[in-house]
PDB file of C-alpha atoms in Angstrom:
ATOM      1  CA  UNK A  22      -4.142 -18.910 -24.092  1.00 48.00           C
ATOM      2  CA  UNK A  23      -7.651 -18.806 -22.703  1.00 50.00           C
ATOM      3  CA  UNK A  24      -8.579 -15.858 -20.508  1.00 64.00           C
ATOM      4  CA  UNK A  25      -9.917 -16.736 -17.084  1.00 88.00           C
ATOM      5  CA  UNK A  26     -13.055 -14.797 -16.192  1.00 92.00           C
ATOM      6  CA  UNK A  27     -14.457 -14.101 -12.737  1.00 93.00           C
ATOM      7  CA  UNK A  28     -17.385 -12.059 -11.491  1.00 93.00           C
ATOM      8  CA  UNK A  29     -17.148  -9.249  -8.965  1.00 93.00           C
ATOM      9  CA  UNK A  30     -19.648  -7.031  -7.200  1.00 94.00           C
ATOM     10  CA  UNK A  31     -19.150  -3.519  -5.858  1.00 91.00           C
ATOM     11  CA  UNK A  32     -21.349  -0.635  -4.794  1.00 88.00           C
ATOM     12  CA  UNK A  33     -21.467   2.836  -6.323  1.00 88.00           C
ATOM     13  CA  UNK A  34     -23.854   5.566  -5.187  1.00 84.00           C
ATOM     14  CA  UNK A  35     -25.870   2.992  -3.256  1.00 85.00           C
ATOM     15  CA  UNK A  36     -26.311   0.833  -6.340  1.00 88.00           C
ATOM     16  CA  UNK A  37     -24.804  -2.643  -6.618  1.00 92.00           C
ATOM     17  CA  UNK A  38     -22.704  -3.162  -9.729  1.00 90.00           C
ATOM     18  CA  UNK A  39     -21.909  -6.650 -10.982  1.00 94.00           C
ATOM     19  CA  UNK A  40     -19.011  -6.983 -13.411  1.00 96.00           C
ATOM     20  CA  UNK A  41     -16.875  -9.615 -15.077  1.00 96.00           C
ATOM     21  CA  UNK A  42     -13.102  -9.421 -15.141  1.00 96.00           C
ATOM     22  CA  UNK A  43     -10.108 -11.308 -16.477  1.00 96.00           C
ATOM     23  CA  UNK A  44      -7.522 -12.811 -14.161  1.00 96.00           C
ATOM     24  CA  UNK A  45      -4.863 -12.902 -16.858  1.00 96.00           C
ATOM     25  CA  UNK A  46      -4.164 -11.113 -20.126  1.00 96.00           C
ATOM     26  CA  UNK A  47      -2.948 -12.236 -23.513  1.00 95.00           C
ATOM     27  CA  UNK A  48       0.288 -10.657 -24.762  1.00 95.00           C
ATOM     28  CA  UNK A  49      -1.581  -8.355 -27.155  1.00 96.00           C
ATOM     29  CA  UNK A  50      -3.761  -7.089 -24.277  1.00 96.00           C
ATOM     30  CA  UNK A  51      -0.662  -6.429 -22.154  1.00 97.00           C
ATOM     31  CA  UNK A  52       0.773  -4.342 -24.986  1.00 97.00           C
ATOM     32  CA  UNK A  53      -2.480  -2.400 -25.335  1.00 97.00           C
ATOM     33  CA  UNK A  54      -2.564  -1.800 -21.564  1.00 97.00           C
ATOM     34  CA  UNK A  55       1.015  -0.466 -21.453  1.00 97.00           C
ATOM     35  CA  UNK A  56       0.552   1.719 -24.524  1.00 97.00           C
ATOM     36  CA  UNK A  57      -2.760   3.121 -23.264  1.00 96.00           C
ATOM     37  CA  UNK A  58      -1.289   4.157 -19.915  1.00 97.00           C
ATOM     38  CA  UNK A  59       1.796   5.632 -21.569  1.00 96.00           C
ATOM     39  CA  UNK A  60      -0.216   7.515 -24.189  1.00 94.00           C
ATOM     40  CA  UNK A  61      -2.449   9.054 -21.516  1.00 92.00           C
ATOM     41  CA  UNK A  62       0.570  10.195 -19.496  1.00 93.00           C
ATOM     42  CA  UNK A  63       3.053  11.207 -22.186  1.00 93.00           C
ATOM     43  CA  UNK A  64       2.094  13.684 -24.873  1.00 87.00           C
ATOM     44  CA  UNK A  65       3.272  17.248 -25.165  1.00 86.00           C
ATOM     45  CA  UNK A  66       3.861  16.989 -21.418  1.00 88.00           C
ATOM     46  CA  UNK A  67       4.604  14.138 -19.034  1.00 88.00           C
ATOM     47  CA  UNK A  68       1.773  14.091 -16.482  1.00 90.00           C
ATOM     48  CA  UNK A  69       3.465  12.015 -13.779  1.00 90.00           C
ATOM     49  CA  UNK A  70       1.146  13.352 -11.069  1.00 94.00           C
ATOM     50  CA  UNK A  71      -1.727  11.211 -12.394  1.00 95.00           C
ATOM     51  CA  UNK A  72       0.348   8.094 -13.063  1.00 95.00           C
ATOM     52  CA  UNK A  73      -1.327   5.864 -10.439  1.00 96.00           C
ATOM     53  CA  UNK A  74      -4.779   7.214 -11.309  1.00 97.00           C
ATOM     54  CA  UNK A  75      -4.345   6.382 -14.999  1.00 97.00           C
ATOM     55  CA  UNK A  76      -2.826   2.961 -14.232  1.00 98.00           C
ATOM     56  CA  UNK A  77      -5.798   2.022 -12.036  1.00 98.00           C
ATOM     57  CA  UNK A  78      -8.278   3.336 -14.601  1.00 97.00           C
ATOM     58  CA  UNK A  79      -6.660   1.182 -17.259  1.00 97.00           C
ATOM     59  CA  UNK A  80      -7.061  -1.854 -14.976  1.00 98.00           C
ATOM     60  CA  UNK A  81     -10.809  -1.209 -15.075  1.00 97.00           C
ATOM     61  CA  UNK A  82     -10.788  -0.501 -18.805  1.00 97.00           C
ATOM     62  CA  UNK A  83      -8.703  -3.534 -19.805  1.00 97.00           C
ATOM     63  CA  UNK A  84      -9.564  -6.207 -17.259  1.00 97.00           C
ATOM     64  CA  UNK A  85     -13.305  -5.588 -16.754  1.00 96.00           C
ATOM     65  CA  UNK A  86     -16.525  -5.180 -18.677  1.00 96.00           C
ATOM     66  CA  UNK A  87     -17.424  -2.037 -16.704  1.00 95.00           C
ATOM     67  CA  UNK A  88     -18.808   0.630 -19.048  1.00 93.00           C
ATOM     68  CA  UNK A  89     -16.331   3.525 -19.163  1.00 94.00           C
ATOM     69  CA  UNK A  90     -17.678   5.112 -22.342  1.00 94.00           C
ATOM     70  CA  UNK A  91     -18.574   8.317 -20.479  1.00 94.00           C
ATOM     71  CA  UNK A  92     -14.895   8.701 -19.554  1.00 94.00           C
ATOM     72  CA  UNK A  93     -13.634   7.825 -23.024  1.00 92.00           C
ATOM     73  CA  UNK A  94     -16.061  10.252 -24.669  1.00 93.00           C
ATOM     74  CA  UNK A  95     -15.322  13.131 -22.299  1.00 91.00           C
ATOM     75  CA  UNK A  96     -13.160  15.827 -23.856  1.00 83.00           C
ATOM     76  CA  UNK A  97     -12.710  18.008 -20.775  1.00 86.00           C
ATOM     77  CA  UNK A  98     -13.739  16.092 -17.664  1.00 91.00           C
ATOM     78  CA  UNK A  99     -12.110  12.650 -18.065  1.00 92.00           C
ATOM     79  CA  UNK A 100      -9.659  12.952 -15.176  1.00 93.00           C
ATOM     80  CA  UNK A 101     -12.427  13.994 -12.768  1.00 95.00           C
ATOM     81  CA  UNK A 102     -14.626  11.122 -13.960  1.00 95.00           C
ATOM     82  CA  UNK A 103     -11.772   8.628 -13.508  1.00 96.00           C
ATOM     83  CA  UNK A 104     -11.057   9.963 -10.041  1.00 96.00           C
ATOM     84  CA  UNK A 105     -14.742   9.702  -9.074  1.00 95.00           C
ATOM     85  CA  UNK A 106     -14.989   6.121 -10.339  1.00 95.00           C
ATOM     86  CA  UNK A 107     -11.876   5.063  -8.434  1.00 96.00           C
ATOM     87  CA  UNK A 108     -12.949   6.794  -5.216  1.00 95.00           C
ATOM     88  CA  UNK A 109     -16.528   5.502  -5.307  1.00 94.00           C
ATOM     89  CA  UNK A 110     -15.781   1.834  -6.054  1.00 95.00           C
ATOM     90  CA  UNK A 111     -13.343  -0.891  -5.098  1.00 94.00           C
ATOM     91  CA  UNK A 112     -13.233  -2.464  -8.561  1.00 96.00           C
ATOM     92  CA  UNK A 113      -9.452  -2.101  -8.856  1.00 97.00           C
ATOM     93  CA  UNK A 114      -8.873  -3.757  -5.484  1.00 96.00           C
ATOM     94  CA  UNK A 115     -11.120  -6.677  -6.451  1.00 96.00           C
ATOM     95  CA  UNK A 116      -9.275  -7.183  -9.733  1.00 96.00           C
ATOM     96  CA  UNK A 117      -5.804  -6.828  -8.167  1.00 97.00           C
ATOM     97  CA  UNK A 118      -6.690  -9.390  -5.486  1.00 96.00           C
ATOM     98  CA  UNK A 119      -7.709 -11.970  -8.089  1.00 96.00           C
ATOM     99  CA  UNK A 120      -5.309 -11.624 -11.023  1.00 96.00           C
ATOM    100  CA  UNK A 121      -2.474 -13.964 -11.809  1.00 95.00           C
ATOM    101  CA  UNK A 122       0.414 -13.527  -9.358  1.00 95.00           C
ATOM    102  CA  UNK A 123       2.941 -10.943 -10.531  1.00 96.00           C
ATOM    103  CA  UNK A 124       0.811  -9.618 -13.410  1.00 97.00           C
ATOM    104  CA  UNK A 125       0.186  -6.141 -11.960  1.00 97.00           C
ATOM    105  CA  UNK A 126       3.899  -5.746 -11.128  1.00 97.00           C
ATOM    106  CA  UNK A 127       4.808  -6.887 -14.656  1.00 97.00           C
ATOM    107  CA  UNK A 128       2.469  -4.286 -16.147  1.00 98.00           C
ATOM    108  CA  UNK A 129       3.722  -1.545 -13.813  1.00 97.00           C
ATOM    109  CA  UNK A 130       7.341  -2.335 -14.703  1.00 96.00           C
ATOM    110  CA  UNK A 131       6.515  -2.339 -18.436  1.00 96.00           C
ATOM    111  CA  UNK A 132       4.721   1.018 -18.131  1.00 96.00           C
ATOM    112  CA  UNK A 133       7.725   2.483 -16.284  1.00 94.00           C
ATOM    113  CA  UNK A 134      10.104   1.231 -18.976  1.00 94.00           C
ATOM    114  CA  UNK A 135       7.865   2.508 -21.773  1.00 94.00           C
ATOM    115  CA  UNK A 136       7.607   5.950 -20.159  1.00 94.00           C
ATOM    116  CA  UNK A 137      11.358   6.004 -19.632  1.00 92.00           C
ATOM    117  CA  UNK A 138      11.884   5.091 -23.284  1.00 90.00           C
ATOM    118  CA  UNK A 139       9.484   7.767 -24.569  1.00 88.00           C
ATOM    119  CA  UNK A 140      10.573  10.584 -22.255  1.00 87.00           C
ATOM    120  CA  UNK A 141      14.235   9.823 -21.638  1.00 81.00           C
ATOM    121  CA  UNK A 142      13.493  10.426 -17.943  1.00 74.00           C
ATOM    122  CA  UNK A 143      15.160   7.754 -15.863  1.00 65.00           C
ATOM    123  CA  UNK A 144      13.377   6.953 -12.631  1.00 61.00           C
ATOM    124  CA  UNK A 145      16.598   6.032 -10.843  1.00 59.00           C
ATOM    125  CA  UNK A 146      19.369   8.596 -11.106  1.00 56.00           C
ATOM    126  CA  UNK A 147      22.818   7.375 -12.083  1.00 60.00           C
ATOM    127  CA  UNK A 148      24.147   7.618  -8.516  1.00 61.00           C
ATOM    128  CA  UNK A 149      21.451   5.190  -7.276  1.00 59.00           C
ATOM    129  CA  UNK A 150      22.218   2.798 -10.116  1.00 60.00           C
ATOM    130  CA  UNK A 151      25.929   2.908  -9.355  1.00 65.00           C
ATOM    131  CA  UNK A 152      25.242   2.413  -5.666  1.00 66.00           C
ATOM    132  CA  UNK A 153      23.184  -0.717  -6.410  1.00 64.00           C
ATOM    133  CA  UNK A 154      25.915  -1.988  -8.735  1.00 68.00           C
ATOM    134  CA  UNK A 155      28.532  -1.581  -6.010  1.00 76.00           C
ATOM    135  CA  UNK A 156      26.280  -3.368  -3.505  1.00 70.00           C
ATOM    136  CA  UNK A 157      25.926  -6.241  -5.950  1.00 64.00           C
TER     137      UNK A 157
END
């Protein structure tokens, strides 16, 4: 499968940033995306509070050619740097608006399932699952 590439432009600190991004991912890139998000969230602890932040960062990291080396090389300040990048740009919104239909939802679902597998924490308690089963 050939990756489709588009160009986007956003502003950060008054400076215009041009970047390229993919509108679809190969299977291997989907796996890397899911594992990267899961690995950042699940370690000795499960850091669910930054789940959306990490997911959006990985969109930038995986889909675009935006340089995130300062974040990757940061030992103590990575979360703050990610938060700043996401607050100061609309890169994620540009990518989400242009990717293949259903891709972001597919990745989000896969991340949820991977986290559930690694932590044993089920997002939907048994009573909600039973309720849905009865409705069906």
